[in-house]
Short mmCIF file of C-alpha atoms in Angstrom, two decimals:
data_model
loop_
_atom_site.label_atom_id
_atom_site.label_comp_id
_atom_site.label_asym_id
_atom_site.label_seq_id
_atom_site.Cartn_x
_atom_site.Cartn_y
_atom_site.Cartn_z
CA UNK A 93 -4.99 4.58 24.28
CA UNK A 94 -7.72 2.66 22.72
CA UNK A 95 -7.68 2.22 19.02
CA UNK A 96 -10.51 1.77 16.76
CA UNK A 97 -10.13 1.02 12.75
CA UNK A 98 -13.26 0.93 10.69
CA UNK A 99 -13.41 -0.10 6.92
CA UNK A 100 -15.35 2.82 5.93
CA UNK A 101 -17.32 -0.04 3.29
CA UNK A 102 -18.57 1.41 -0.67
CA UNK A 103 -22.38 2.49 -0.52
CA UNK A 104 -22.64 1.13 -3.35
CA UNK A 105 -23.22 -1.66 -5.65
CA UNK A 106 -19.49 -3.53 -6.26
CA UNK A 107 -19.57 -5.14 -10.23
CA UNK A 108 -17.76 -5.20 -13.14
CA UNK A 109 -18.79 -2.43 -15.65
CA UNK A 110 -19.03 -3.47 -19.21
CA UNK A 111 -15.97 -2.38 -20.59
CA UNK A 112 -14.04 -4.67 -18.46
CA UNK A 113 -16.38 -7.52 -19.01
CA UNK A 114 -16.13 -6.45 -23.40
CA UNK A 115 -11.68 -6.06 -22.43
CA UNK A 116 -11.76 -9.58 -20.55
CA UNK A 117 -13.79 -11.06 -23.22
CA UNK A 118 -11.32 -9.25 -26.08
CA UNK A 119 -8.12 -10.41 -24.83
CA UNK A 120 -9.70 -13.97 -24.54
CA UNK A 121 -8.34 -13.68 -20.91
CA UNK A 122 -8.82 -17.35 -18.79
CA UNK A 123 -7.79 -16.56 -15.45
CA UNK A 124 -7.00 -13.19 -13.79
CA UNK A 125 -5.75 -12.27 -10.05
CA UNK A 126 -8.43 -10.50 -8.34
CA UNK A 127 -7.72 -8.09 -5.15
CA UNK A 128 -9.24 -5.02 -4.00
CA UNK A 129 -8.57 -2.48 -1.60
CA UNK A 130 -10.75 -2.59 1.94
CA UNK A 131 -13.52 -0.54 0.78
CA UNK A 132 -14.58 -2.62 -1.33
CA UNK A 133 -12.87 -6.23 -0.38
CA UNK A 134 -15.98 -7.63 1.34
CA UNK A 135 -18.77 -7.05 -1.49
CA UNK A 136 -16.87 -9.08 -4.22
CA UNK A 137 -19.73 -11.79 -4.43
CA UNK A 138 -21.24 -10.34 -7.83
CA UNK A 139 -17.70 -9.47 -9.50
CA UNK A 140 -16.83 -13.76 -8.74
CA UNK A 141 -20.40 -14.59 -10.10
CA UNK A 142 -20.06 -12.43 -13.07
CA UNK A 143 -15.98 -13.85 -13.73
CA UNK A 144 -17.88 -17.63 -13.30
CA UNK A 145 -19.86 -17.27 -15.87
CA UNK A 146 -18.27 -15.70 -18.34
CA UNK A 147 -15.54 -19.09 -17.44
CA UNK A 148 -12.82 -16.61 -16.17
CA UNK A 149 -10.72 -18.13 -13.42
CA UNK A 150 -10.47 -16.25 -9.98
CA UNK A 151 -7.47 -16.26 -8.04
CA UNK A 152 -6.54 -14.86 -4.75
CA UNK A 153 -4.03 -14.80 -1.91
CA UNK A 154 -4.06 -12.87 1.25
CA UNK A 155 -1.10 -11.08 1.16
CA UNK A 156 1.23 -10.36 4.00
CA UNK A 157 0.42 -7.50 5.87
CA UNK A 158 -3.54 -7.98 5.26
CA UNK A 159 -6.25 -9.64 7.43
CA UNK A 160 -8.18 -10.74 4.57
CA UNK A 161 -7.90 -12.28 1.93
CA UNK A 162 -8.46 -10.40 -1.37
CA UNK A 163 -7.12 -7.30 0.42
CA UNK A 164 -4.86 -5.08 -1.60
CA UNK A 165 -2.66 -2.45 0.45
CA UNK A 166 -0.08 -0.82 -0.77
CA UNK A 167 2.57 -1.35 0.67
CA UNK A 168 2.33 -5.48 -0.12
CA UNK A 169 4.49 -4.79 -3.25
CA UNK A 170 6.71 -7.33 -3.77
CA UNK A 171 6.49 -10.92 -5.29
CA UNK A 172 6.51 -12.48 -2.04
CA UNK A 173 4.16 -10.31 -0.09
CA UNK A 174 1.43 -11.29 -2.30
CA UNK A 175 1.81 -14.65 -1.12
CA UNK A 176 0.88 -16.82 -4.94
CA UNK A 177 2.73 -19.79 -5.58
CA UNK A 178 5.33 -19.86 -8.87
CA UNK A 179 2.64 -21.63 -10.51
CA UNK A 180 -0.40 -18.90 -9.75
CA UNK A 181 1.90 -16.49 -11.42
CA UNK A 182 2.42 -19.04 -14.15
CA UNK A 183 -1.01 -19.17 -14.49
CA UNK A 184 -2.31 -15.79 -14.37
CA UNK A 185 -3.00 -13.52 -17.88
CA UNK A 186 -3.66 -10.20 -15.50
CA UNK A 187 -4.70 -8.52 -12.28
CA UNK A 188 -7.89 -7.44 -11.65
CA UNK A 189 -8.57 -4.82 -9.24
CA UNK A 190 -11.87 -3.68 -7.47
CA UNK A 191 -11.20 0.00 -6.44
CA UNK A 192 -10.48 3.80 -7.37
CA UNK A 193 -7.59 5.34 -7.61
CA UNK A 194 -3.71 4.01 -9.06
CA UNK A 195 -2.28 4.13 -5.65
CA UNK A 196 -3.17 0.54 -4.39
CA UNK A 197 -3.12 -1.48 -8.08
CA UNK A 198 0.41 0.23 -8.30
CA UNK A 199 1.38 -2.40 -5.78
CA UNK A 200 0.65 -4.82 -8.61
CA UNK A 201 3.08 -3.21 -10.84
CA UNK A 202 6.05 -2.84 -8.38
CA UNK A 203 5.17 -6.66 -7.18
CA UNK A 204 6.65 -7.48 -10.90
CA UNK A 205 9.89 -5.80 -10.21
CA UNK A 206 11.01 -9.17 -8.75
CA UNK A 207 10.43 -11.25 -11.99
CA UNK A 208 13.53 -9.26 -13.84
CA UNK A 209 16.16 -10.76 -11.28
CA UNK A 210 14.25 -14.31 -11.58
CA UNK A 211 15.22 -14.15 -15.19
CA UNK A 212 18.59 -14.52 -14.99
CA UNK A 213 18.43 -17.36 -12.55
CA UNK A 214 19.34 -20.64 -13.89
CA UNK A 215 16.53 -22.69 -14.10
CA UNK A 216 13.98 -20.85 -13.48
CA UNK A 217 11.20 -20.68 -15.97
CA UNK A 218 10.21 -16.70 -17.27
CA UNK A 219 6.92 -15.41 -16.12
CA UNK A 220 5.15 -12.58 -18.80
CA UNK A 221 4.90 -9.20 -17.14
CA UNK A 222 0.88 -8.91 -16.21
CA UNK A 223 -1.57 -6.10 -16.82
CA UNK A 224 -3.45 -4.63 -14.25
CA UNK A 225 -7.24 -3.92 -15.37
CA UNK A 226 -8.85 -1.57 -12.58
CA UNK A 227 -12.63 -1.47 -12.54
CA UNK A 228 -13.33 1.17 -10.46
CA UNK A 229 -17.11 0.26 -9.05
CA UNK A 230 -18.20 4.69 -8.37
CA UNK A 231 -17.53 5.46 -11.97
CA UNK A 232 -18.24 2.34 -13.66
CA UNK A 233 -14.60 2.52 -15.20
CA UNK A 234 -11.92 0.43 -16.42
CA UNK A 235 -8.43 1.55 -16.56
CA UNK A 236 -5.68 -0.29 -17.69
CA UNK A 237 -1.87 -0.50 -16.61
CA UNK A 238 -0.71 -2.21 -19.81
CA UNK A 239 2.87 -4.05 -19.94
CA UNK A 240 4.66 -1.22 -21.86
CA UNK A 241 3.27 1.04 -19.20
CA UNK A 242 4.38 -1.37 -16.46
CA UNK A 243 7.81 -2.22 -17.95
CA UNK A 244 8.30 1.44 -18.30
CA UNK A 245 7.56 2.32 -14.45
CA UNK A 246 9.72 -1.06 -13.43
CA UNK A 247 12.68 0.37 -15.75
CA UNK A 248 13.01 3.48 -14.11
CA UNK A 249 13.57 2.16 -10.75
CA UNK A 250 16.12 -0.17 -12.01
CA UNK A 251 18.15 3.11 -13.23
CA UNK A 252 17.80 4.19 -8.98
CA UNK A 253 18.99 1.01 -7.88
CA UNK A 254 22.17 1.21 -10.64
CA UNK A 255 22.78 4.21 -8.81
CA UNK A 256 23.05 2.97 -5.39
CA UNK A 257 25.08 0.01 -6.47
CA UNK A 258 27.82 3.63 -7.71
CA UNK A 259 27.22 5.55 -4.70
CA UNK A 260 29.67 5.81 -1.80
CA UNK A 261 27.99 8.16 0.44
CA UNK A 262 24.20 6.50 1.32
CA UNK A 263 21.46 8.49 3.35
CA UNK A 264 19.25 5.92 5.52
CA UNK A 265 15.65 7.50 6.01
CA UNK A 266 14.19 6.08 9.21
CA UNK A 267 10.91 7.13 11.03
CA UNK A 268 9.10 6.54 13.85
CA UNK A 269 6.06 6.05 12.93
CA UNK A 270 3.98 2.72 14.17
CA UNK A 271 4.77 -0.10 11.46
CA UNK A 272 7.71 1.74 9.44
CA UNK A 273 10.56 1.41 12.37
CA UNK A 274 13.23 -0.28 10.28
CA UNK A 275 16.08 1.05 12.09
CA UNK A 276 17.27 -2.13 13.05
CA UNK A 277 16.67 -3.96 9.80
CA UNK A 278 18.10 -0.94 8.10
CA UNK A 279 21.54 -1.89 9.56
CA UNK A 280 21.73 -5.02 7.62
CA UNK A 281 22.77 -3.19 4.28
CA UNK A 282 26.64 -2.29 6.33
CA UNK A 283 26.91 -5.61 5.90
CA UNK A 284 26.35 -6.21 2.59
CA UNK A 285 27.94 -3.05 1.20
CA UNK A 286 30.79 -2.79 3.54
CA UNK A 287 32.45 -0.27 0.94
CA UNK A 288 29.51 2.12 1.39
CA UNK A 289 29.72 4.99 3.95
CA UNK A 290 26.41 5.15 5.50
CA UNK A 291 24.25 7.55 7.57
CA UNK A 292 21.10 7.65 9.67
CA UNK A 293 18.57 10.00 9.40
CA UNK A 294 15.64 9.77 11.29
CA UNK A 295 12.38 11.35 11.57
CA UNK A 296 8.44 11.82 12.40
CA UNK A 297 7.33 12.23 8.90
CA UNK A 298 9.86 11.98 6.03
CA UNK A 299 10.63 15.82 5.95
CA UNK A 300 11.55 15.82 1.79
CA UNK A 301 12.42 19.32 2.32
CA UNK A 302 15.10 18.86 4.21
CA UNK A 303 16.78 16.35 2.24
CA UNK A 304 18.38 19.15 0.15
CA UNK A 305 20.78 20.15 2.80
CA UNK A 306 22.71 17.16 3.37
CA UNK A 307 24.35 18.01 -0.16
CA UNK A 308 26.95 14.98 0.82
CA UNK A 309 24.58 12.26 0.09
CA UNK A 310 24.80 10.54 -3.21
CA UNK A 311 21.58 8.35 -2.73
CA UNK A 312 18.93 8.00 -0.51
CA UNK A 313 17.59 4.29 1.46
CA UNK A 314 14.23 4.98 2.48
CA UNK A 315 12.95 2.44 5.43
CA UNK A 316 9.53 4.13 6.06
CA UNK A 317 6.68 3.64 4.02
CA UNK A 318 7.92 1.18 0.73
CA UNK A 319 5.89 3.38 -1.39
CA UNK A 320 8.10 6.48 -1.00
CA UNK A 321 10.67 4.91 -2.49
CA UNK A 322 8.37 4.53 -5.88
CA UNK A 323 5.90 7.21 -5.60
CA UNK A 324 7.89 9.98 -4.64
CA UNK A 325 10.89 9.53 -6.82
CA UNK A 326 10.24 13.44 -8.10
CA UNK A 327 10.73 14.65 -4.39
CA UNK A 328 14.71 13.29 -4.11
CA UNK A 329 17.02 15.48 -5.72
CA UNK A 330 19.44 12.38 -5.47
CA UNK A 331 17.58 8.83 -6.54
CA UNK A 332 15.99 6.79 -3.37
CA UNK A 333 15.57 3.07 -3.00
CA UNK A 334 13.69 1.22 -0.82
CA UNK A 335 15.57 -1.20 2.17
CA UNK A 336 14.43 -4.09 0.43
CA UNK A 337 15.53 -3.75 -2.53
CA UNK A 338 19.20 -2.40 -1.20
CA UNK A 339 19.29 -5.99 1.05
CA UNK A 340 18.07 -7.66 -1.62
CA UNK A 341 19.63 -6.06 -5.29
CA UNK A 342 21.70 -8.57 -6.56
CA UNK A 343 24.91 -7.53 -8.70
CA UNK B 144 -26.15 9.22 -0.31
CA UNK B 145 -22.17 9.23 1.19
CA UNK B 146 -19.86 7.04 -1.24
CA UNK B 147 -18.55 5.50 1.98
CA UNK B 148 -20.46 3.97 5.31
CA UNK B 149 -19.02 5.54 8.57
CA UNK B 150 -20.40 2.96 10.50
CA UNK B 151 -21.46 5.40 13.33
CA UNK B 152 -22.91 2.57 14.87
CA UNK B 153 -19.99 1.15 15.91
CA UNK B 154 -18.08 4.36 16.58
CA UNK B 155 -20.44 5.35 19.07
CA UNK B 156 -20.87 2.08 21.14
CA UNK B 157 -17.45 1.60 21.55
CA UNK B 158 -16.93 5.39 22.05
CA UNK B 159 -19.45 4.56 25.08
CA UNK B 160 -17.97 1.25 26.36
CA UNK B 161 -14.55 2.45 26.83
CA UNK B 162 -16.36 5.73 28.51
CA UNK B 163 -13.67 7.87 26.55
CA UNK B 164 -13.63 11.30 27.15
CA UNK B 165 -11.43 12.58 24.65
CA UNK B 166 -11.85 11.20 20.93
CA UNK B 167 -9.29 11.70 17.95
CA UNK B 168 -10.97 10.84 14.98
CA UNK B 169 -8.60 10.13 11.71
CA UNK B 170 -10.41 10.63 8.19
CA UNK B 171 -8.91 9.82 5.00
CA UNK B 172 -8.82 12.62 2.63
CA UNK B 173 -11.89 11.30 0.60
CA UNK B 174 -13.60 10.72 3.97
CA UNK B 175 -12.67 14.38 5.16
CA UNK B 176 -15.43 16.71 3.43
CA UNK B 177 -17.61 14.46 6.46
CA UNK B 178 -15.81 15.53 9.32
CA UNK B 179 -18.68 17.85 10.20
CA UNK B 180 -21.06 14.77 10.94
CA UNK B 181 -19.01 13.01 12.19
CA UNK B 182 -17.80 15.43 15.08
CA UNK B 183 -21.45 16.30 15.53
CA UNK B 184 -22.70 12.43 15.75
CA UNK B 185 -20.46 11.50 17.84
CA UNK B 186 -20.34 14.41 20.08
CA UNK B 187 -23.95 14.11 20.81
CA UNK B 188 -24.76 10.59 21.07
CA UNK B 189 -21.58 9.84 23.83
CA UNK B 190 -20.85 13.51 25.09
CA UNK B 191 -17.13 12.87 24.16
CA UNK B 192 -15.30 15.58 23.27
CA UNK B 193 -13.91 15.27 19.67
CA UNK B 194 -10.71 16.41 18.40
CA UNK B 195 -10.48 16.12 14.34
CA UNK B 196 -6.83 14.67 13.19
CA UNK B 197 -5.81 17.57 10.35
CA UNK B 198 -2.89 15.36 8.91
CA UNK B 199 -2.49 12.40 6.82
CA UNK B 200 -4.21 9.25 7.26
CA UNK B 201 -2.25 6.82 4.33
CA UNK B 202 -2.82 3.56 6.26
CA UNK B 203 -2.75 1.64 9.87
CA UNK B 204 1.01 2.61 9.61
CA UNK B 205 0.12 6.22 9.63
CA UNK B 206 -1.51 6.91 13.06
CA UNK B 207 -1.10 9.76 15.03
CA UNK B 208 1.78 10.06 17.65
CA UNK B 209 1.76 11.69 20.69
CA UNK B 210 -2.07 11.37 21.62
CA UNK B 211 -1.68 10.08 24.90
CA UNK B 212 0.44 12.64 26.08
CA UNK B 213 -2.55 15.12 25.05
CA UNK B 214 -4.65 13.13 27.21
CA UNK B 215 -6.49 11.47 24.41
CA UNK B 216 -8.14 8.08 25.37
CA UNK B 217 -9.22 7.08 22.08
CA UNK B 218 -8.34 6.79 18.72
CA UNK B 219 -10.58 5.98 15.87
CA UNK B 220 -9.38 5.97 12.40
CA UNK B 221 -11.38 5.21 9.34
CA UNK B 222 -10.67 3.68 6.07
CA UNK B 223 -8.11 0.59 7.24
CA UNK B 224 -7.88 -2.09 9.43
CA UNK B 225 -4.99 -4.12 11.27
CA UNK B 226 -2.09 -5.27 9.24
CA UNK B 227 0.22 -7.65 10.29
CA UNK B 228 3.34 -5.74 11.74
CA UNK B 229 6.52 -7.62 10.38
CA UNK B 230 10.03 -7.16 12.02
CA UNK B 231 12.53 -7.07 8.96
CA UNK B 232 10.02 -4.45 7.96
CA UNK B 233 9.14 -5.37 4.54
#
């Protein structure tokens, strides 16, 4: 079966509205990170003109699961999925994104998560949590993730993954949907937590309904889309963590 | 004036290259309200029939299963392009 994706492009005009030009100009900001979701990824010309003149760097990456670069999706939402060098991050006072919505510049927050474990290794210099300013082009909007607000999302996924590192009995979400088949990679966390009883459960669509009778599990692995395990934190009765984060989390 | 561009254009000439008989069409939620057109457009410029995906439609990842069996020959999904599949997942 043929497949066709199409970008569905903004009608409109793509710019910065004032109050993130007045916001930029406030917080004396030099260089930002600029990404936007597809929609809007490909009319970015006047928000770079309008950043060069008011002598605000632009950076950019193409991060790992995009095509272009710019591209924001959501599920790029770790350090090293956007794809910027130690000394980008170094460099950069916040994120700009071009789009609607908190789902895709959310990426930009959970991206961060990384930076607490960098902290603690030796050697390694401490980059700033970053803001996220989102000017959303349809309502001629900025809204702002500020650091508190970003520290205070990052904090309460650390208290999930604490809770995996005290659970014996682990549920491993795995569906079949085209791009989120982990089931393989999901059997790399035996390994590393060879004290940990786990178990497979596999689906279509994560069926959060059901999760509530299999009473036994103490905490929940998701595999499938990497956003469940942040957005839909409310859903588990029992915390969830993403695979990542499980292969990854170190103790 | 739509907030987003369905690009009809393109939907319909490669609706009409492939010759596709049976069309799924996958709107995002925002993109949804325009299912009517859509259907309509597309219906009368190729002659395809058009089946309308009810579900979800949260990303390239997130594309309907089982079409083929149905006898669908073509997908078309709006509001994503490729990504780049990775095998550890992440």
């Amino acid at each position: 079966m043929k497949t066709l994706f199409l970008d569905a492009p903004y009608a409109g005009t793509v710019e910065l509205c004032k109050e993130t030009f007045n916001y930029l100009k406030q917080k004396n900001y030099q260089t930002v990170a600029l990404y936007a979701s597809v929609q809007f990824v490909n009319q970015l010309e006047k928000v770079r003109k309008q950043l060069e003149e008011a002598h605000i760097e632009v950076i950019t990456s193409q991060a790992r699961r995009t095509h272009v670069e710019t591209q924001l999706l959501g599920c790029d939402n770790d350090k090293e999925a956007l794809n910027l060098s130690q000394e980008q991050w170094q460099h950069i006072d916040a994120f700009l994104y071009i789009g609607d919505g908190r789902f895709h510049p959310l990426a930009l927050v959970f991206a961060q998560k990384d930076l607490d474990d960098e902290e603690k290794e030796e050697g390694k210099e401490r980059i700033n949590k970053k803001e996220i300013l989102c000017n959303d082009p349809m309502t001629q909007q900025l809204k702002i993730m500020g650091e508190v607000e970003v520290k205070s999302i990052l904090n309460k996924y650390r208290a999930s993954l604490m809770k995996f590192i005290a659970a014996e009995r682990v549920g491993v979400l795995v569906t079949i949907k085209p791009g989120q088949q982990q089931l393989r990679a999901s059997f790399a966390i035996e390994e590393k937590f060879p004290e940990k009883k786990f178990y497979y459960f596999i689906d279509n669509v994560l069926s959060f309904d059901q999760l509530e009778n299999f009473p036994f599990i103490e905490t929940w692995v998701n595999t499938a889309c990497p956003r469940i395990g942040f957005d839909d934190q409310e859903k588990f009765v029992h915390v969830v963590i993403n695979l990542r984060d499980a292969v990854y989390l170190k103790q | 004036m739509p907030l987003y561009n369905p690009e009809l254009e393109k939907a319909i000439i490669e609706i009409r290259q492939s010759n596709a008989k049976l069309v799924c069409i996958q709107l995002p939620d925002g993109m949804k309200p325009m299912a009517k057109e859509i259907e309509e457009t597309l219906r009368k410029e190729t002659g395809a029939r058009i089946l309308i995906w009810l579900g979800s439609n949260f990303g390239a990842c997130d594309i309907p299963l089982g079409l083929k069996e149905m006898g669908v020959d073509f997908l078309i999904s709006w509001g994503h392009n490729r990504f780049h599949r990775r095998e550890e997942g992440w």
